[in-house]
Structures are given as structure tokens and as C-alpha cells.
Tab-separated table of C-alpha atoms in Angstrom:
chain	number	residue	atom	x	y	z
A	18	MET	CA	59.226	35.686	36.025
A	19	VAL	CA	59.413	32.009	35.076
A	20	LEU	CA	60.181	30.144	31.872
A	21	ALA	CA	59.422	26.549	30.931
A	22	GLN	CA	62.706	24.831	30.050
A	23	GLU	CA	62.676	23.357	26.526
A	24	GLY	CA	62.477	19.566	26.558
A	25	ALA	CA	61.194	19.456	30.121
A	26	SER	CA	57.725	18.976	31.523
A	27	ALA	CA	55.340	21.850	30.913
A	28	SER	CA	54.907	22.089	34.673
A	29	LEU	CA	58.612	22.770	35.179
A	30	ALA	CA	59.254	26.471	35.636
A	31	CYS	CA	62.449	28.364	36.319
A	32	GLU	CA	63.900	31.784	36.850
A	33	LYS	CA	64.756	33.565	33.619
A	34	ALA	CA	68.337	34.646	32.974
A	35	LEU	CA	70.164	36.392	30.128
A	36	TYR	CA	73.013	34.544	28.409
A	37	PRO	CA	75.382	36.345	26.019
A	38	MET	CA	75.930	34.007	23.056
A	39	VAL	CA	77.643	34.047	19.656
A	40	LYS	CA	75.790	32.869	16.572
A	41	ASP	CA	78.390	30.965	14.521
A	42	ASP	CA	77.305	30.845	10.863
A	43	ARG	CA	80.171	28.638	9.671
A	44	SER	CA	77.872	25.611	9.707
A	45	VAL	CA	74.329	24.928	8.508
A	46	PRO	CA	72.259	25.272	10.540
A	47	ALA	CA	74.077	27.990	12.452
A	48	GLN	CA	75.063	27.297	16.062
A	49	TRP	CA	74.617	29.527	19.107
A	50	VAL	CA	77.748	28.955	21.201
A	51	ASP	CA	79.431	30.190	24.363
A	52	PRO	CA	81.542	33.211	23.278
A	53	THR	CA	84.441	32.054	25.456
A	54	SER	CA	84.829	28.938	23.297
A	55	LEU	CA	86.024	31.138	20.414
A	56	THR	CA	89.231	33.048	19.778
A	57	PHE	CA	88.900	35.505	16.907
A	58	GLY	CA	92.123	35.589	14.901
A	59	VAL	CA	92.489	39.123	13.529
A	60	GLY	CA	95.472	38.497	11.272
A	61	ASP	CA	97.385	40.203	8.467
A	62	ALA	CA	94.300	40.538	6.266
A	63	ALA	CA	92.843	42.878	8.887
A	64	LYS	CA	95.875	45.188	9.068
A	65	THR	CA	95.315	48.632	7.597
A	66	VAL	CA	95.916	52.319	8.307
A	67	SER	CA	93.340	54.409	10.112
A	68	PRO	CA	92.132	57.070	7.654
A	69	VAL	CA	91.002	59.464	10.414
A	70	ASP	CA	91.327	60.106	14.118
A	71	ILE	CA	88.848	58.061	16.148
A	72	GLY	CA	89.059	58.164	19.925
A	73	PRO	CA	92.600	57.327	21.057
A	74	ILE	CA	93.538	56.060	17.580
A	75	MET	CA	95.213	58.594	15.315
A	76	ALA	CA	94.954	59.061	11.559
A	77	ASN	CA	97.657	57.220	9.567
A	78	GLN	CA	98.247	54.855	12.493
A	79	ASP	CA	98.576	51.121	11.793
A	80	VAL	CA	95.486	49.311	13.052
A	81	TRP	CA	93.921	45.851	12.858
A	82	MET	CA	90.258	46.149	12.030
A	83	ILE	CA	87.238	43.878	11.778
A	84	GLN	CA	85.353	46.071	9.370
A	85	SER	CA	81.621	46.630	8.995
A	86	ALA	CA	82.040	45.103	5.518
A	87	GLN	CA	83.004	41.427	5.364
A	88	MET	CA	86.552	40.641	4.204
A	89	ASN	CA	88.291	37.417	3.238
A	90	GLY	CA	90.555	36.121	5.982
A	91	VAL	CA	88.927	38.225	8.720
A	92	PRO	CA	86.223	37.097	11.163
A	93	TRP	CA	83.108	39.218	10.573
A	94	LEU	CA	81.837	39.891	14.080
A	95	GLY	CA	78.509	41.653	14.373
A	96	ALA	CA	75.653	41.696	16.844
A	97	ASN	CA	71.982	40.808	16.775
A	98	THR	CA	68.843	40.614	18.911
A	99	GLN	CA	67.292	37.744	16.952
A	100	HIS	CA	67.609	34.669	19.167
A	101	GLU	CA	64.122	33.171	19.393
A	102	THR	CA	64.045	33.207	23.196
A	103	PHE	CA	65.141	36.837	23.369
A	104	ALA	CA	62.519	37.935	20.843
A	105	THR	CA	59.687	36.249	22.739
A	106	GLU	CA	60.708	36.820	26.371
A	107	THR	CA	61.909	40.465	26.350
A	108	THR	CA	60.946	43.904	25.082
A	109	GLY	CA	63.543	43.368	22.340
A	110	ASP	CA	66.306	45.885	23.077
A	111	VAL	CA	69.706	45.045	24.562
A	112	THR	CA	72.381	47.392	25.925
A	113	LEU	CA	76.073	46.490	25.575
A	114	GLU	CA	79.000	47.878	27.533
A	115	VAL	CA	82.602	46.913	28.309
A	116	ASN	CA	82.964	45.709	31.902
A	117	SER	CA	86.501	44.264	31.813
A	118	PHE	CA	89.542	44.432	29.564
A	119	THR	CA	92.998	42.933	29.147
A	120	GLY	CA	95.183	43.744	26.156
A	121	PRO	CA	98.281	45.541	24.876
A	122	GLY	CA	96.502	48.420	23.128
A	123	ASP	CA	93.360	50.456	22.692
A	124	LEU	CA	90.044	49.423	21.149
A	125	VAL	CA	87.274	51.426	19.510
A	126	VAL	CA	83.992	49.903	18.320
A	127	ALA	CA	82.049	52.166	15.964
A	128	GLU	CA	79.529	51.881	13.169
A	129	GLY	CA	80.347	52.632	9.552
A	130	GLY	CA	79.752	56.239	8.579
A	131	ALA	CA	77.181	57.771	6.299
A	132	LEU	CA	78.117	59.160	2.881
A	133	GLY	CA	81.324	61.152	3.215
A	134	GLN	CA	82.152	59.772	6.677
A	135	VAL	CA	84.440	56.855	7.517
A	136	PHE	CA	82.965	56.074	10.934
A	137	GLY	CA	79.569	56.722	12.437
A	138	THR	CA	78.163	56.236	15.929
A	139	GLU	CA	80.707	55.010	18.466
A	140	TRP	CA	79.475	52.084	20.580
A	141	PHE	CA	82.225	52.034	23.193
A	142	ARG	CA	86.000	52.255	23.561
A	143	VAL	CA	88.870	51.094	25.731
A	144	GLU	CA	91.636	53.652	26.227
A	145	GLY	CA	94.582	52.967	28.496
A	146	GLY	CA	92.859	49.809	29.705
A	147	VAL	CA	89.721	51.662	30.815
A	148	GLY	CA	86.412	51.043	29.067
A	149	SER	CA	83.755	53.688	28.493
A	150	GLY	CA	80.495	54.090	26.618
A	151	SER	CA	77.536	51.840	25.931
A	152	HIS	CA	75.238	51.089	23.014
A	153	THR	CA	71.638	49.897	22.737
A	154	ILE	CA	70.588	47.633	19.854
A	155	GLY	CA	66.913	47.604	18.928
A	156	ALA	CA	64.529	44.672	18.623
A	157	ASN	CA	65.021	42.194	15.739
A	158	THR	CA	68.194	43.963	14.641
A	159	HIS	CA	71.331	42.634	12.939
A	160	VAL	CA	74.267	45.057	12.731
A	161	HIS	CA	78.007	44.991	12.007
A	162	PRO	CA	80.246	47.695	13.502
A	163	ASN	CA	83.992	48.222	13.045
A	164	TRP	CA	86.264	46.721	15.738
A	165	ILE	CA	89.493	48.772	15.645
A	166	PHE	CA	92.560	47.558	17.564
A	167	SER	CA	95.630	49.774	17.927
A	168	SER	CA	98.258	47.072	18.581
A	169	PRO	CA	98.854	43.362	17.967
A	170	GLY	CA	98.559	40.898	20.811
A	171	GLU	CA	96.009	38.977	22.854
A	172	TYR	CA	92.894	40.806	24.038
A	173	GLN	CA	90.161	39.772	26.457
A	174	VAL	CA	87.172	42.094	26.160
A	175	GLY	CA	84.461	41.685	28.792
A	176	ILE	CA	80.974	42.566	27.555
A	177	LYS	CA	77.872	43.022	29.714
A	178	GLN	CA	74.412	42.798	28.136
A	179	THR	CA	71.306	44.197	29.828
A	180	ALA	CA	67.670	43.753	28.781
A	181	THR	CA	64.113	44.031	30.113
A	182	LEU	CA	61.806	41.034	30.380
A	183	ASN	CA	58.183	41.275	29.317
A	184	ASP	CA	57.173	41.458	32.987
A	185	GLY	CA	59.336	44.560	33.475
A	186	ASN	CA	62.189	42.909	35.362
A	187	THR	CA	65.770	43.594	34.282
A	188	VAL	CA	68.176	40.786	33.431
A	189	GLU	CA	71.866	40.999	32.607
A	190	GLY	CA	74.683	38.692	31.659
A	191	SER	CA	78.412	39.007	31.015
A	192	THR	CA	80.913	37.216	28.823
A	193	VAL	CA	84.447	37.644	27.488
A	194	LEU	CA	85.409	37.959	23.828
A	195	TYR	CA	88.896	36.661	23.000
A	196	PHE	CA	90.913	38.207	20.155
A	197	ASN	CA	94.390	37.297	18.895
A	198	VAL	CA	95.278	40.448	16.978
A	199	GLY	CA	98.015	39.869	14.430
A	200	GLY	CA	97.712	36.109	14.904
A	201	ALA	CA	95.403	33.122	14.571
A	202	GLY	CA	92.625	31.584	16.627
A	203	ASN	CA	89.853	29.076	16.045
A	204	ALA	CA	87.525	31.660	14.480
A	205	ASP	CA	89.616	33.417	11.834
A	206	GLU	CA	87.040	33.822	9.073
A	207	GLY	CA	83.287	33.639	8.601
A	208	HIS	CA	80.190	35.319	9.961
A	209	PHE	CA	79.528	35.677	13.703
A	210	ASP	CA	77.024	37.663	15.777
A	211	LEU	CA	77.161	38.456	19.472
A	212	GLY	CA	73.625	38.294	20.807
A	213	PRO	CA	71.594	37.669	23.968
A	214	ALA	CA	69.444	34.619	24.689
A	215	ILE	CA	67.031	33.932	27.538
A	216	GLY	CA	67.133	30.624	29.375
A	217	CYS	CA	66.600	29.044	32.756
A	218	ALA	CA	69.134	30.105	35.365
A	219	GLY	CA	72.049	27.681	35.230
A	220	SER	CA	71.102	26.218	31.831
A	221	SER	CA	72.487	28.056	28.797
A	222	PRO	CA	70.273	27.786	25.659
A	223	ALA	CA	73.183	26.936	23.331
A	224	GLY	CA	72.557	24.903	20.198
A	225	GLU	CA	71.240	25.103	16.657
A	226	GLU	CA	69.532	28.164	15.246
A	227	THR	CA	65.800	27.551	15.619
A	228	SER	CA	64.334	30.549	13.838
A	229	ALA	CA	65.315	32.207	10.583
A	230	ALA	CA	65.889	35.946	10.527
A	231	SER	CA	62.840	37.873	9.425
A	232	THR	CA	62.865	39.266	5.913
A	233	ASN	CA	62.041	42.703	7.307
A	234	GLU	CA	64.803	42.670	9.917
A	235	ASN	CA	66.750	45.847	10.624
A	236	SER	CA	70.169	45.137	9.112
A	237	SER	CA	73.400	47.070	8.826
A	238	GLY	CA	76.650	45.837	7.320
A	239	THR	CA	77.978	44.823	3.937
A	240	SER	CA	79.436	41.658	2.434
A	241	ALA	CA	82.616	42.505	0.553
A	242	GLY	CA	84.545	39.228	0.432
A	243	GLY	CA	84.522	35.897	2.984
A	244	SER	CA	86.870	28.425	7.271
A	245	GLY	CA	88.532	29.056	10.330
A	246	SER	CA	92.047	28.066	11.415
A	247	SER	CA	92.928	25.810	14.282
A	248	GLY	CA	93.420	27.313	17.688
A	249	GLN	CA	92.342	27.090	21.291
A	250	GLY	CA	89.979	29.451	23.062
A	251	SER	CA	89.354	29.678	26.771
A	252	ALA	CA	85.940	28.532	27.959
A	253	GLY	CA	83.549	28.825	30.849
A	254	ASN	CA	83.673	32.568	31.587
A	255	SER	CA	80.146	33.527	30.505
A	256	SER	CA	77.675	34.253	33.269
A	257	ALA	CA	74.043	35.269	33.486
A	258	GLN	CA	72.146	37.329	36.024
A	259	GLY	CA	68.525	36.388	36.623
A	260	ALA	CA	65.660	38.758	37.261
A	261	GLY	CA	66.022	38.040	40.969
A	262	GLY	CA	69.667	39.120	40.943
A	263	LYS	CA	71.158	35.617	41.307
A	264	SER	CA	74.116	34.357	39.302
A	265	ALA	CA	73.067	31.738	36.756
A	266	GLY	CA	76.445	30.025	36.400
A	267	ASN	CA	78.729	29.418	33.433
A	268	ALA	CA	77.317	29.307	30.651
A	269	GLY	CA	82.207	29.759	6.107
A	270	SER	CA	80.835	31.485	3.606
A	271	LEU	CA	79.854	35.090	3.066
A	272	ALA	CA	76.715	36.146	4.846
A	273	VAL	CA	73.968	38.253	3.295
A	274	THR	CA	72.613	41.096	5.400
A	275	GLY	CA	70.439	42.878	2.855
A	276	PHE	CA	72.892	45.664	2.015
A	277	GLU	CA	75.056	45.822	-1.098
A	278	PRO	CA	78.640	47.176	-1.182
A	279	LEU	CA	78.978	50.810	-2.184
A	280	ASN	CA	80.901	49.924	-5.360
A	281	VAL	CA	77.999	47.735	-6.511
A	282	VAL	CA	75.556	50.592	-5.981
A	283	ILE	CA	77.804	52.941	-7.949
A	284	ALA	CA	78.184	50.399	-10.766
A	285	VAL	CA	74.417	49.956	-11.058
A	286	PHE	CA	73.930	53.721	-11.100
A	287	ALA	CA	76.582	54.118	-13.815
A	288	LEU	CA	74.989	51.358	-15.892
A	289	GLY	CA	71.654	53.137	-15.673
A	290	LEU	CA	73.199	56.367	-16.921
A	291	ALA	CA	74.842	54.507	-19.811
A	292	VAL	CA	71.530	52.948	-20.869
A	293	MET	CA	69.802	56.330	-20.704
A	294	GLY	CA	72.568	57.872	-22.796
A	295	ALA	CA	72.298	55.172	-25.445
A	296	GLY	CA	68.560	55.777	-25.665
A	297	VAL	CA	69.032	59.501	-26.167
A	298	ILE	CA	71.590	58.934	-28.950
A	299	TYR	CA	69.333	56.409	-30.709
A	300	ARG	CA	66.349	58.757	-30.576
A	301	SER	CA	68.447	61.656	-31.873
A	302	ARG	CA	69.592	59.602	-34.863
A	303	ARG	CA	66.017	58.528	-35.678
A	304	GLU	CA	64.814	62.138	-35.622
A	305	ASN	CA	67.645	63.211	-37.936
């Protein structure tokens, strides 16, 4: 139940704790940062109309949505279980749930749907200020759901993450995600992932990305278009819970996830049919 703190003596051991972090890909190398240092500006580029009913949100209702496909002018917020410390110190899975909420409207977080469906598996929702549901993300996974807000305004969404250490003990940590729906923040565009990290209690493992994502990672999400605006986010509200149950204190460009947009797939398929058709015509002319 102990972890040697990076940069310290090998004899120094500490209690392990889980820290919710955000991987900010707007710089190279990417930075793992405290989520409360960011305010996601979900502005006009994110405004659309819900095509179907989903939870408390009705079809044809105006919504502001961070989509599972990346869009210009919209922060692309996903989730992953790929922080080096999390991969080595836990069984790999993490469970997310809403544990606090402040905001003027409702929120639904759901995956993109399969062929013929707009939305897929719902992760969780907030309806009338009350959160419900939870979602487990597997080991070495990178995924982008849809974040659907019903009304403009400032939202504070508390997220709790729970995982199991290799020794069987459970660790959990909580943070708050800040959104300015219909307005600007300091994270208005670019690629971001909410993910857990393991560190010594009272010492958040923030900093540069230290391990590249595996080429055989489980990915979900599509790049469809994609630097942030100035703004001020609140800080210092992340907390971690160690295996012993003690509080651990406070804690640019388009990304590639391995999936191509649906229109690209269709275009490639159509091109293949055209080439096949040309071959058939050529052969027919030769035989005649």
C-alpha cells in the first residue's frame, strides 16, 4: 500500500492516493493539470438542436454540446485511463460518477451511437440539479462522449473517480469540472482528457506526459475539425482519498484517436465502388 515518490529517495514510501487530472494536449509535451485550473468555454460553435430525446433533454431543443467528434471552437473533452502511474499501480479500470452539481440547466453525458443511432450508452446525467448514473472505463482506454447542456450559464460538475490498487485496496478522488456554457473560459478549444493518476497522499503527480499512448489502445471518438481564449478558472478543489481512507489534500491542434469521421469512411467506400465500376467498363469494352 505504499509508493515511492518520484524524485525522492528509494527508501521513501508513502500512502497511495487517486488524483483526478486533466491531460491538456494544447502543448507539446502534453501536461497533466488540476481540473479546477481550467474553465471550459462551450460557446456559440457548440450550440445546436438535439435531434432526439435523451434523458431530460427533448428533441428539437436548443442545446450546447461538446460532441464525441472534435469541432473547431469547442473544447474536446474526453476521458482516459492512460496516466503512467494509474496503468502501473492499479487494475486499470476507473468508475466515474457525479457527486456534486451547480448550474442553470440539465446535463447528459452519453457516448456516440452505433450506425443509425445518435447517442449510445449514457454515462450519467444531472436532472433538476440531481446527479444519477455511473460509468466504468476500462484499462488503457481513451474515449470521447457527448456532453449535452440544456441551458447557457456557469456549471460546476463534481466528478468522483474510484479504482482498485494492485493490492486490492480501493482508492477514490474527487474534482470539479468548470464549464461556461454560451461563453468563454481559458480552455475553449483543443483536446483534453479527464483521467486518474496515482500519487503519494498530499502530493499530486501533475506535470508533463511521461508515456505515449499505446498503439493498440482502446479508442473511441472522431476528429472532425480543431488555442484557447483567456479566462480565469477556480483552483484547489481537487481531492484524493488514499487506500486508508484519509484525505490527501488539494491537489491546439486536432488530436488523432485512431478513428476516422463517418464521411471519410463513406467517401473511401464510394471511391472503391467507382474504381470497380471503371474496371468492369474497361473489361467489357476489351471483350467487345
